[in-house]
Short mmCIF file of C-alpha atoms in Angstrom, two decimals:
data_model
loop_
_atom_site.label_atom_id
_atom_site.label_comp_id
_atom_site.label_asym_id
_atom_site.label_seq_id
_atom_site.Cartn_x
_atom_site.Cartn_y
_atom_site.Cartn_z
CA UNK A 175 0.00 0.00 0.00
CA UNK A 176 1.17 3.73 -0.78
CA UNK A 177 1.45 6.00 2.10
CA UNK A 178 4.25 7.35 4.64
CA UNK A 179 5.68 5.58 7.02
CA UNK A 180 7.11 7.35 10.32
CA UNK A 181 9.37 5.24 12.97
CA UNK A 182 9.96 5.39 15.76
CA UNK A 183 6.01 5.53 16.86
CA UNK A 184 7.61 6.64 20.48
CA UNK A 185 11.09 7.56 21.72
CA UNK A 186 12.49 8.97 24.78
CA UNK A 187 15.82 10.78 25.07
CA UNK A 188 17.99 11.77 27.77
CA UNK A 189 18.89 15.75 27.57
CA UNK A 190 21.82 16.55 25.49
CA UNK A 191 21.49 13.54 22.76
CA UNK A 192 20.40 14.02 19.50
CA UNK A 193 17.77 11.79 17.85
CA UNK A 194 17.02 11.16 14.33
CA UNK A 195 13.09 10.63 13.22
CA UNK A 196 12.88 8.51 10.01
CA UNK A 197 10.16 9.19 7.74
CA UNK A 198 9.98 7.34 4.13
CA UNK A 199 7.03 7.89 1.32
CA UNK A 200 6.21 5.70 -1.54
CA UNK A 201 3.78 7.87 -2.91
CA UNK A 202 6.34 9.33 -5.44
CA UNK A 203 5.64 13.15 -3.80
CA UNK A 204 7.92 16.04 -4.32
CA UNK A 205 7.03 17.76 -1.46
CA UNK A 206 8.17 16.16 2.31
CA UNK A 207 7.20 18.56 5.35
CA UNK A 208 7.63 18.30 9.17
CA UNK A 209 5.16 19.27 11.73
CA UNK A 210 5.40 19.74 15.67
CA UNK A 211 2.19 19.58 17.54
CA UNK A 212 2.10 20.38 21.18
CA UNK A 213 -0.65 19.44 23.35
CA UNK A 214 -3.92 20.74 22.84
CA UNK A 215 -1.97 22.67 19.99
CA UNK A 216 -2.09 23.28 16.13
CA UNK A 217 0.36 21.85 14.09
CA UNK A 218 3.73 24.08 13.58
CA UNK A 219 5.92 23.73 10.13
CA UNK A 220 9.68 23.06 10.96
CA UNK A 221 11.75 22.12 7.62
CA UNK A 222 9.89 21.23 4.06
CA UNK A 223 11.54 20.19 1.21
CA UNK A 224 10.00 20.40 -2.69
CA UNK A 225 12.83 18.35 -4.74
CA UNK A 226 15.51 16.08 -3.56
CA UNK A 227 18.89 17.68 -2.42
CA UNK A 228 16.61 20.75 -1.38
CA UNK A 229 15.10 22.20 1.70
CA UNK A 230 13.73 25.19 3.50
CA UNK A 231 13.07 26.20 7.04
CA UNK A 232 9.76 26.63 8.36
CA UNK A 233 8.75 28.76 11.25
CA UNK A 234 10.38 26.89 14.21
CA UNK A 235 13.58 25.18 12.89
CA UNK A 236 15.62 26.22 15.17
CA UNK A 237 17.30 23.30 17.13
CA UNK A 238 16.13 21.18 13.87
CA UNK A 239 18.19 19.44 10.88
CA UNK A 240 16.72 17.65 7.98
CA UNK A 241 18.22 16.00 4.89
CA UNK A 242 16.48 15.17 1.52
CA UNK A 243 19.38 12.77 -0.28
CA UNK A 244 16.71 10.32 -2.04
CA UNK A 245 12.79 11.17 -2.81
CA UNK A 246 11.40 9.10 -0.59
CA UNK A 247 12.99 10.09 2.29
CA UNK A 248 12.70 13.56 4.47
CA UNK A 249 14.43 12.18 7.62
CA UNK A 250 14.64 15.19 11.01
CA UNK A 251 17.36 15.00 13.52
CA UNK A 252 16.15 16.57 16.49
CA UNK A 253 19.71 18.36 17.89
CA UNK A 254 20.58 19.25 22.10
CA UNK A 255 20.19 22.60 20.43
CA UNK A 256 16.00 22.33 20.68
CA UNK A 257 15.19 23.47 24.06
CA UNK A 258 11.86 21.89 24.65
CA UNK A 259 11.60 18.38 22.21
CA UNK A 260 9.22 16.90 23.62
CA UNK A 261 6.65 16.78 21.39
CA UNK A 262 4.60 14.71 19.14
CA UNK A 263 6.76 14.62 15.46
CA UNK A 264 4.40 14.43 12.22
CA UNK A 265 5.67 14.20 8.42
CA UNK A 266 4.07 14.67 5.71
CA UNK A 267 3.74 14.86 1.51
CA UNK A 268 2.36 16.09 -1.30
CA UNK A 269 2.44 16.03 -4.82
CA UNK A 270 3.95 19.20 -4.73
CA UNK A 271 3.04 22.85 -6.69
CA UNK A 272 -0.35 21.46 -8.66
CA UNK A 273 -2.88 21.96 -5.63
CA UNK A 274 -1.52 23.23 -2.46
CA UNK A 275 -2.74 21.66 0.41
CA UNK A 276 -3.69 18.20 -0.50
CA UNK A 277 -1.14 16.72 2.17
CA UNK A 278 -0.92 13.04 3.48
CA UNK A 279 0.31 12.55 6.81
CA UNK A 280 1.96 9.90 9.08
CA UNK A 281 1.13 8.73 11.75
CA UNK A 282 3.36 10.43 14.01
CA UNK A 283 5.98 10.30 16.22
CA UNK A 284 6.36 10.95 19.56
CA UNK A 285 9.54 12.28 20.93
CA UNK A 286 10.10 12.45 25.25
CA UNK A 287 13.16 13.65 26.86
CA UNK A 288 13.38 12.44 30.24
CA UNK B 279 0.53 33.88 2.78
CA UNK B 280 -3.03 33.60 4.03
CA UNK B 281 -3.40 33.24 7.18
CA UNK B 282 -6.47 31.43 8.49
CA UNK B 283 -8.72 32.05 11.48
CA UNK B 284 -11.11 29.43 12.64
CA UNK B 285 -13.43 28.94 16.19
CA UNK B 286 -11.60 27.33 18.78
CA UNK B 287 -14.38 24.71 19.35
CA UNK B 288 -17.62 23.53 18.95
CA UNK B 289 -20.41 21.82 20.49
CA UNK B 290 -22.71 19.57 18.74
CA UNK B 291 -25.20 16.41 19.19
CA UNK B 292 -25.44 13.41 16.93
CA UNK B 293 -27.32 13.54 13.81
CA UNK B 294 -27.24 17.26 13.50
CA UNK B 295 -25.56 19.32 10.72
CA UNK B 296 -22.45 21.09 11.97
CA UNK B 297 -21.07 24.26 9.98
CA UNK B 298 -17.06 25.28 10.55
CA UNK B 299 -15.94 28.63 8.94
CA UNK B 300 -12.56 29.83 8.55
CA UNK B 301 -11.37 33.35 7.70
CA UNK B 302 -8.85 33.73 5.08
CA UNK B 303 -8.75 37.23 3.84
CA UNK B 304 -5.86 37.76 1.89
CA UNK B 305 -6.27 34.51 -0.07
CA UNK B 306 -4.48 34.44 -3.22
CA UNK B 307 -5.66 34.51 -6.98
CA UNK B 308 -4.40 30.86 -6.86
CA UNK B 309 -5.10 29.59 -3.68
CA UNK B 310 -6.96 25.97 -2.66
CA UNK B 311 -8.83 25.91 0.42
CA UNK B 312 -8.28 22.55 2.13
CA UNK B 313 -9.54 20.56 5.37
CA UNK B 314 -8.52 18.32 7.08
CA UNK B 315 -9.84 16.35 10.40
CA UNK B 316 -7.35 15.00 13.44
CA UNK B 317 -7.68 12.65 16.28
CA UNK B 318 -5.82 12.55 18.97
CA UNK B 319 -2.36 11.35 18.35
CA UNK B 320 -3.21 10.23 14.61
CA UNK B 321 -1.74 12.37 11.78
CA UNK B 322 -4.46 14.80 9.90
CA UNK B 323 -6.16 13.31 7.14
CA UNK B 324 -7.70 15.29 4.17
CA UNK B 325 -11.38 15.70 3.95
CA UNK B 326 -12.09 18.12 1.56
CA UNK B 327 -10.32 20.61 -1.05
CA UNK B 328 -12.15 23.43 -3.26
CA UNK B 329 -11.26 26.61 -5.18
CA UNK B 330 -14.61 28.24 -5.61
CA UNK B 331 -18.54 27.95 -4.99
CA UNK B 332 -19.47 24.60 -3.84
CA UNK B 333 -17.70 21.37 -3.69
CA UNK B 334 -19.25 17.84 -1.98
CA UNK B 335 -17.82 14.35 -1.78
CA UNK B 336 -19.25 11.43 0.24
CA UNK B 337 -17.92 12.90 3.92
CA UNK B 338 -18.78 16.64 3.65
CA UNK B 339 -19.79 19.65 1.38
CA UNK B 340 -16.95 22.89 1.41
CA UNK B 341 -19.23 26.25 0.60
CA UNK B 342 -16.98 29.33 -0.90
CA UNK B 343 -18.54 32.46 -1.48
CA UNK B 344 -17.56 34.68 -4.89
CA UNK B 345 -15.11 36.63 -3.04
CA UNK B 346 -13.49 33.19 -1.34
CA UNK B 347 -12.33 35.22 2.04
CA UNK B 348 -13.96 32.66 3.76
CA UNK B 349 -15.02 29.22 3.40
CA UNK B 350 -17.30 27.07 5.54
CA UNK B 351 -17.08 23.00 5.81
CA UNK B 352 -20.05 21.36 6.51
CA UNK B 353 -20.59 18.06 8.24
CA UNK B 354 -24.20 16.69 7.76
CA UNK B 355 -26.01 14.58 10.38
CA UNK B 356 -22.74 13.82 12.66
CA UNK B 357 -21.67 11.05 14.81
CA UNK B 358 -19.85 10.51 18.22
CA UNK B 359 -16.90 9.67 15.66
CA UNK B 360 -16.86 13.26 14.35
CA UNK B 361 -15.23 14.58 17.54
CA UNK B 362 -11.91 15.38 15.93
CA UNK B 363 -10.34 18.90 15.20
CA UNK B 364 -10.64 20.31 12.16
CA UNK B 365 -8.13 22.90 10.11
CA UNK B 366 -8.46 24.42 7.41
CA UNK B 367 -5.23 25.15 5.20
CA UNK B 368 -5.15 27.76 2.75
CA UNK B 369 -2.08 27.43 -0.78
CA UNK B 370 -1.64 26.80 -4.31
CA UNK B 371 1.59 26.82 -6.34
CA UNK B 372 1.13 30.96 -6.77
CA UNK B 373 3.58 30.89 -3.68
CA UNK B 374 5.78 28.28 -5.33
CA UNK B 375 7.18 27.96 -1.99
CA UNK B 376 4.67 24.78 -0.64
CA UNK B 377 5.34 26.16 2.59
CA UNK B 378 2.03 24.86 4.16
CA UNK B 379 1.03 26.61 7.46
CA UNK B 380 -1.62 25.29 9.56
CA UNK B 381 -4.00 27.50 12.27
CA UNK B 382 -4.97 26.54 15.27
CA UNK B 383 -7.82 24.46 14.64
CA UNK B 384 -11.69 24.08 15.67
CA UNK B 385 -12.09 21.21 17.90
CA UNK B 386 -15.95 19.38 17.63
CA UNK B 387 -17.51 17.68 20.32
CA UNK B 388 -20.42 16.04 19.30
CA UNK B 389 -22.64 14.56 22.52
CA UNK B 390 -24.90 11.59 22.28
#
């Protein structure tokens, strides 16, 4: 089946280490983005990338590192930078340019420092 | 880019019709208005997507009047399995950026 796949589903973290969230689409999308949600929150834009060996930040980024070597992949490596990480990690496509907006999403992960 | 602002929440019973609207003034000559629904800890998925007037598809019908600074999603006859939040998400490739932003959000409670 097509769709994105997002692992780890949880993680914890001790302060100071830096974790790397995986997330891999076989939709054949241009377009990768990564989301933050807080509790009880809306969903914040971190990096997004619209072709392979390209990427942009997004509003919060800081603290944040992404890659985009192959088209199916958009993984985000969450640095000791990021003051607050906890949070719950969600990636997303889309064809990319046609029709904004028409995004697929994961199904999340969700980061804990302890 | 358009920024979008929606209710906070909403209260509802089963089998009623519920009506969201979200403010997008400066929407662009090429913008999509798209929403999407969210439950807790699942990503968002897409429910609906329209440029102009009136589009419907098996979930929900997306109303956009002529000057398309707001639209208005419209679930009919709900169920308990509504309760979800709901965004709306304003783009199109005039911004050639794809840089998506979400708002906030209208969370739906629908009561037995």
């Amino acid at each position: 089946d097509g769709g994105i796949t997002q692992s780890p589903k949880y993680l914890f973290r001790k302060e100071g280490q830096n974790v790397t969230l995986s997330c891999e689409q076989n939709l054949n999308h241009d377009a990768m983005y990564w989301y933050r949600q807080d509790p009880g929150q809306g969903l914040r834009l971190i990096y997004y990338s619209q072709i392979v060996n390209d990427f942009q930040k997004g509003d919060i980024a800081e603290g944040y590192s992404v890659s985009r070597e192959k088209k199916e992949s958009f993984p985000l490596t969450v640095t000791s930078a990021q003051k607050n990480p906890t949070a719950f990690y969600l990636c997303a496509s889309s064809i990319g340019g046609k029709k904004g907006g028409e995004l697929f999403f994961g199904e999340g992960s969700r980061l804990t420092v302890l | 880019l358009a920024k979008t602002t929606q209710p906070i929440s909403m209260d509802s019973y089963e089998g009623q019709e519920v009506n969201i609207t979200c403010s997008h003034n400066n929407i662009a000559t090429n913008d999509y208005i798209t929403w999407y629904q969210q439950f807790p800890s699942q990503g968002p998925r897409f429910i609906i997507q329209g440029y102009k007037t009136k589009v419907t598809n098996e979930v929900a019908s997306l109303f956009i009047p002529a000057d398309r600074k707001s639209s208005t999603l419209s679930l009919p006859r709900v169920s308990l399995s509504d309760t979800a939040v709901y965004y709306c998400l304003v783009g199109g490739p005039l911004h050639n950026t794809d840089k998506l932003i979400f708002g906030t959000g209208t969370r739906l409670q629908v009561f037995p």
